[in-house]
PDB file of C-alpha atoms in Angstrom:
ATOM      1  CA  MET A  45      40.695 -43.146  24.053  1.00 39.00           C
ATOM      2  CA  ALA A  46      40.930 -43.539  27.841  1.00 38.00           C
ATOM      3  CA  SER A  47      39.289 -40.999  30.086  1.00 38.00           C
ATOM      4  CA  LEU A  48      41.697 -38.857  32.080  1.00 36.00           C
ATOM      5  CA  ASN A  49      39.136 -37.818  34.710  1.00 36.00           C
ATOM      6  CA  VAL A  50      41.272 -34.956  35.920  1.00 40.00           C
ATOM      7  CA  GLY A  51      40.333 -34.176  39.529  1.00 44.00           C
ATOM      8  CA  ASN A  52      36.570 -33.923  39.964  1.00 47.00           C
ATOM      9  CA  LEU A  53      35.865 -33.561  36.241  1.00 53.00           C
ATOM     10  CA  GLY A  54      34.749 -37.173  35.768  1.00 53.00           C
ATOM     11  CA  ASN A  55      32.100 -36.547  38.384  1.00 85.00           C
ATOM     12  CA  LEU A  56      31.085 -33.380  36.515  1.00 91.00           C
ATOM     13  CA  GLY A  57      30.932 -35.228  33.201  1.00 93.00           C
ATOM     14  CA  ASP A  58      28.856 -38.060  34.647  1.00 93.00           C
ATOM     15  CA  TYR A  59      26.506 -35.540  36.221  1.00 92.00           C
ATOM     16  CA  LEU A  60      26.151 -33.579  32.969  1.00 94.00           C
ATOM     17  CA  ARG A  61      25.437 -36.769  31.020  1.00 95.00           C
ATOM     18  CA  GLU A  62      22.805 -37.772  33.581  1.00 94.00           C
ATOM     19  CA  GLN A  63      21.159 -34.341  33.431  1.00 94.00           C
ATOM     20  CA  ARG A  64      21.237 -34.332  29.623  1.00 95.00           C
ATOM     21  CA  ARG A  65      19.591 -37.735  29.480  1.00 95.00           C
ATOM     22  CA  THR A  66      16.998 -36.704  32.056  1.00 93.00           C
ATOM     23  CA  ALA A  67      16.194 -33.687  29.863  1.00 93.00           C
ATOM     24  CA  GLN A  68      15.933 -36.124  26.929  1.00 96.00           C
ATOM     25  CA  LEU A  69      18.476 -34.207  24.883  1.00 96.00           C
ATOM     26  CA  SER A  70      21.076 -35.649  22.558  1.00 96.00           C
ATOM     27  CA  LEU A  71      24.655 -34.490  22.907  1.00 96.00           C
ATOM     28  CA  ARG A  72      24.229 -32.553  19.661  1.00 97.00           C
ATOM     29  CA  GLN A  73      21.001 -30.862  20.874  1.00 97.00           C
ATOM     30  CA  LEU A  74      22.566 -29.792  24.167  1.00 97.00           C
ATOM     31  CA  ALA A  75      25.706 -28.523  22.445  1.00 97.00           C
ATOM     32  CA  GLU A  76      23.589 -26.417  20.099  1.00 97.00           C
ATOM     33  CA  ALA A  77      21.387 -25.072  22.916  1.00 96.00           C
ATOM     34  CA  ALA A  78      24.444 -24.206  25.018  1.00 96.00           C
ATOM     35  CA  GLY A  79      26.371 -22.665  22.132  1.00 97.00           C
ATOM     36  CA  VAL A  80      29.361 -25.022  22.378  1.00 96.00           C
ATOM     37  CA  SER A  81      30.706 -27.544  19.893  1.00 96.00           C
ATOM     38  CA  ASN A  82      29.513 -31.121  19.980  1.00 95.00           C
ATOM     39  CA  PRO A  83      33.080 -32.568  20.332  1.00 96.00           C
ATOM     40  CA  TYR A  84      33.904 -30.136  23.152  1.00 96.00           C
ATOM     41  CA  LEU A  85      30.771 -31.076  25.113  1.00 96.00           C
ATOM     42  CA  SER A  86      31.567 -34.752  24.546  1.00 96.00           C
ATOM     43  CA  GLN A  87      35.054 -34.215  25.978  1.00 95.00           C
ATOM     44  CA  ILE A  88      33.576 -32.465  29.029  1.00 94.00           C
ATOM     45  CA  GLU A  89      31.203 -35.390  29.619  1.00 94.00           C
ATOM     46  CA  ARG A  90      34.101 -37.837  29.369  1.00 93.00           C
ATOM     47  CA  GLY A  91      36.202 -35.816  31.822  1.00 91.00           C
ATOM     48  CA  LEU A  92      38.835 -34.849  29.241  1.00 93.00           C
ATOM     49  CA  ARG A  93      38.273 -31.087  29.332  1.00 91.00           C
ATOM     50  CA  LYS A  94      37.800 -28.592  32.113  1.00 91.00           C
ATOM     51  CA  PRO A  95      35.117 -26.113  31.057  1.00 93.00           C
ATOM     52  CA  SER A  96      35.154 -22.471  32.066  1.00 91.00           C
ATOM     53  CA  ALA A  97      32.545 -21.003  34.375  1.00 90.00           C
ATOM     54  CA  GLU A  98      31.001 -19.304  31.332  1.00 92.00           C
ATOM     55  CA  VAL A  99      30.598 -22.611  29.464  1.00 95.00           C
ATOM     56  CA  LEU A 100      29.147 -24.239  32.581  1.00 94.00           C
ATOM     57  CA  GLN A 101      26.669 -21.385  32.883  1.00 92.00           C
ATOM     58  CA  GLN A 102      25.594 -21.834  29.246  1.00 95.00           C
ATOM     59  CA  VAL A 103      25.192 -25.600  29.717  1.00 96.00           C
ATOM     60  CA  ALA A 104      23.249 -25.091  32.957  1.00 93.00           C
ATOM     61  CA  LYS A 105      20.925 -22.633  31.238  1.00 93.00           C
ATOM     62  CA  ALA A 106      20.330 -25.077  28.375  1.00 95.00           C
ATOM     63  CA  LEU A 107      19.606 -27.882  30.876  1.00 94.00           C
ATOM     64  CA  ARG A 108      17.546 -25.564  33.101  1.00 90.00           C
ATOM     65  CA  ILE A 109      19.570 -26.435  36.184  1.00 87.00           C
ATOM     66  CA  SER A 110      21.566 -24.416  38.692  1.00 83.00           C
ATOM     67  CA  ALA A 111      24.899 -23.149  37.358  1.00 86.00           C
ATOM     68  CA  GLU A 112      26.156 -23.110  40.947  1.00 81.00           C
ATOM     69  CA  THR A 113      25.673 -26.879  41.185  1.00 83.00           C
ATOM     70  CA  LEU A 114      27.890 -27.306  38.131  1.00 88.00           C
ATOM     71  CA  TYR A 115      30.465 -24.914  39.607  1.00 85.00           C
ATOM     72  CA  VAL A 116      30.634 -27.043  42.760  1.00 82.00           C
ATOM     73  CA  ARG A 117      31.005 -30.261  40.751  1.00 86.00           C
ATOM     74  CA  ALA A 118      33.763 -28.665  38.665  1.00 88.00           C
ATOM     75  CA  GLY A 119      35.583 -27.452  41.788  1.00 84.00           C
ATOM     76  CA  ILE A 120      35.097 -23.774  40.925  1.00 84.00           C
ATOM     77  CA  LEU A 121      32.866 -23.093  43.919  1.00 78.00           C
ATOM     78  CA  ASP A 122      32.589 -24.781  47.288  1.00 78.00           C
ATOM     79  CA  GLU A 123      29.301 -26.113  48.678  1.00 72.00           C
ATOM     80  CA  LYS A 124      28.772 -23.304  51.215  1.00 75.00           C
ATOM     81  CA  GLU A 125      29.212 -20.625  48.560  1.00 74.00           C
ATOM     82  CA  ARG A 126      26.721 -22.457  46.312  1.00 70.00           C
ATOM     83  CA  GLU A 127      24.132 -22.593  49.094  1.00 77.00           C
ATOM     84  CA  GLU A 128      24.527 -18.877  49.770  1.00 80.00           C
ATOM     85  CA  LEU A 129      24.194 -17.998  46.075  1.00 78.00           C
ATOM     86  CA  GLU A 130      21.140 -20.216  45.635  1.00 78.00           C
ATOM     87  CA  THR A 131      19.463 -18.716  48.700  1.00 84.00           C
ATOM     88  CA  ARG A 132      20.074 -15.224  47.334  1.00 82.00           C
ATOM     89  CA  ALA A 133      18.805 -16.233  43.889  1.00 81.00           C
ATOM     90  CA  VAL A 134      15.574 -17.638  45.321  1.00 84.00           C
ATOM     91  CA  ILE A 135      14.929 -14.465  47.301  1.00 86.00           C
ATOM     92  CA  LEU A 136      15.665 -12.211  44.325  1.00 82.00           C
ATOM     93  CA  ALA A 137      13.501 -14.289  41.976  1.00 81.00           C
ATOM     94  CA  ASP A 138      10.428 -14.359  44.225  1.00 85.00           C
ATOM     95  CA  PRO A 139       7.680 -12.400  42.439  1.00 88.00           C
ATOM     96  CA  SER A 140       5.477 -12.224  45.538  1.00 94.00           C
ATOM     97  CA  ILE A 141       7.711  -9.746  47.381  1.00 92.00           C
ATOM     98  CA  ASN A 142       8.808  -6.275  46.304  1.00 93.00           C
ATOM     99  CA  GLU A 143      12.383  -5.030  45.852  1.00 90.00           C
ATOM    100  CA  ARG A 144      12.539  -3.336  49.262  1.00 92.00           C
ATOM    101  CA  GLN A 145      11.406  -6.552  50.974  1.00 93.00           C
ATOM    102  CA  LYS A 146      14.005  -8.546  49.022  1.00 89.00           C
ATOM    103  CA  GLN A 147      16.776  -6.197  50.142  1.00 91.00           C
ATOM    104  CA  VAL A 148      15.636  -6.384  53.775  1.00 93.00           C
ATOM    105  CA  LEU A 149      15.572 -10.192  53.632  1.00 92.00           C
ATOM    106  CA  LEU A 150      19.081 -10.256  52.161  1.00 88.00           C
ATOM    107  CA  GLN A 151      20.341  -7.903  54.880  1.00 92.00           C
ATOM    108  CA  ILE A 152      18.843 -10.118  57.587  1.00 93.00           C
ATOM    109  CA  TYR A 153      20.297 -13.211  55.914  1.00 89.00           C
ATOM    110  CA  ASP A 154      23.761 -11.586  55.787  1.00 88.00           C
ATOM    111  CA  SER A 155      23.574 -10.542  59.445  1.00 92.00           C
ATOM    112  CA  PHE A 156      22.644 -14.078  60.544  1.00 92.00           C
ATOM    113  CA  ARG A 157      25.500 -15.548  58.496  1.00 87.00           C
ATOM    114  CA  LYS A 158      28.002 -13.075  59.986  1.00 89.00           C
ATOM    115  CA  GLU A 159      26.710 -13.715  63.510  1.00 92.00           C
ATOM    116  CA  ASN A 160      26.945 -17.490  63.079  1.00 90.00           C
ATOM    117  CA  ALA A 161      30.417 -17.248  61.544  1.00 87.00           C
ATOM    118  CA  ALA A 162      31.606 -15.108  64.474  1.00 90.00           C
ATOM    119  CA  GLU A 163      30.138 -17.582  66.975  1.00 90.00           C
ATOM    120  CA  ALA A 164      31.707 -20.512  65.164  1.00 88.00           C
ATOM    121  CA  ALA A 165      35.081 -18.752  65.123  1.00 88.00           C
ATOM    122  CA  SER A 166      34.908 -18.048  68.858  1.00 86.00           C
ATOM    123  CA  GLY A 167      33.818 -21.621  69.614  1.00 78.00           C
ATOM    124  CA  ALA A 168      30.414 -20.557  70.922  1.00 60.00           C
ATOM    125  CA  VAL A 169      27.365 -22.714  70.410  1.00 55.00           C
ATOM    126  CA  SER A 170      25.390 -21.418  67.442  1.00 47.00           C
ATOM    127  CA  GLU A 171      22.105 -23.153  68.325  1.00 54.00           C
ATOM    128  CA  PRO A 172      19.589 -20.786  69.922  1.00 55.00           C
ATOM    129  CA  ALA A 173      18.504 -21.547  73.455  1.00 51.00           C
ATOM    130  CA  SER A 174      15.023 -22.981  73.411  1.00 50.00           C
ATOM    131  CA  GLU A 175      12.387 -22.772  76.074  1.00 50.00           C
ATOM    132  CA  PRO A 176      11.266 -26.082  77.559  1.00 48.00           C
ATOM    133  CA  ALA A 177       8.061 -27.394  76.022  1.00 49.00           C
ATOM    134  CA  SER A 178       5.006 -27.551  78.243  1.00 46.00           C
ATOM    135  CA  GLU A 179       3.390 -30.857  79.128  1.00 46.00           C
ATOM    136  CA  SER A 180       0.733 -30.452  76.464  1.00 45.00           C
ATOM    137  CA  GLY A 181       3.375 -30.354  73.747  1.00 44.00           C
ATOM    138  CA  PRO A 182       5.512 -27.837  71.878  1.00 45.00           C
ATOM    139  CA  GLU A 183       2.585 -26.414  69.941  1.00 45.00           C
ATOM    140  CA  SER A 184       0.598 -25.254  72.952  1.00 44.00           C
ATOM    141  CA  GLY A 185       0.022 -21.534  73.141  1.00 43.00           C
ATOM    142  CA  PRO A 186       0.099 -19.160  76.097  1.00 46.00           C
ATOM    143  CA  GLY A 187      -2.818 -20.913  77.804  1.00 46.00           C
ATOM    144  CA  PRO A 188      -6.406 -22.002  77.354  1.00 48.00           C
ATOM    145  CA  VAL A 189      -8.520 -19.906  75.028  1.00 47.00           C
ATOM    146  CA  PRO A 190     -11.834 -18.823  76.583  1.00 46.00           C
ATOM    147  CA  ALA A 191     -14.904 -20.068  74.756  1.00 47.00           C
ATOM    148  CA  ALA A 192     -16.709 -17.412  72.753  1.00 47.00           C
ATOM    149  CA  ALA A 193     -20.303 -16.623  73.644  1.00 46.00           C
ATOM    150  CA  PRO A 194     -22.752 -18.147  71.171  1.00 47.00           C
ATOM    151  CA  ALA A 195     -24.113 -15.742  68.575  1.00 47.00           C
ATOM    152  CA  PRO A 196     -27.776 -14.803  69.110  1.00 46.00           C
ATOM    153  CA  ASP A 197     -30.293 -16.481  66.835  1.00 49.00           C
ATOM    154  CA  ALA A 198     -31.491 -14.184  64.059  1.00 46.00           C
ATOM    155  CA  ASP A 199     -35.138 -15.167  64.746  1.00 48.00           C
ATOM    156  CA  GLU A 200     -35.018 -14.338  68.458  1.00 49.00           C
ATOM    157  CA  PRO A 201     -35.435 -10.752  69.679  1.00 53.00           C
ATOM    158  CA  PRO A 202     -32.496  -9.433  71.697  1.00 53.00           C
ATOM    159  CA  SER A 203     -32.878  -9.965  75.412  1.00 54.00           C
ATOM    160  CA  SER A 204     -32.790  -6.932  77.706  1.00 51.00           C
TER     161      SER A 204
END
């Protein structure tokens, strides 16, 4: 049977096959792990079927890859939306920061995105103005650091 490759689905199928092989899973193993039928998954890989977002999420979970990446490849989500969702997911999944810190980071992230979108819409330059680097290079600080006085020797009595 010839592949129809409807729209971007051939690309999705090729990508899924590549990811499945990288994970060293058979079609049958992936279908079982994702909770879909073996023939249905085969049709997705060959570009004959357009899976729902729910099926893509199940397949992504079974492959341990980003569902958003599959959504982009299937044409469900555009690249910018995927990047935003992945950024949010990374922040929310970080165990080294607490919930309040996560919410603050997300608020800052949203404000920067809104600011940049408004600047882009008005035609303004979105790159921040940078200060010229000094002659010693961009990593130089505010000036020379004074040398610290040497620590007194423990064997010597303090001088008066």
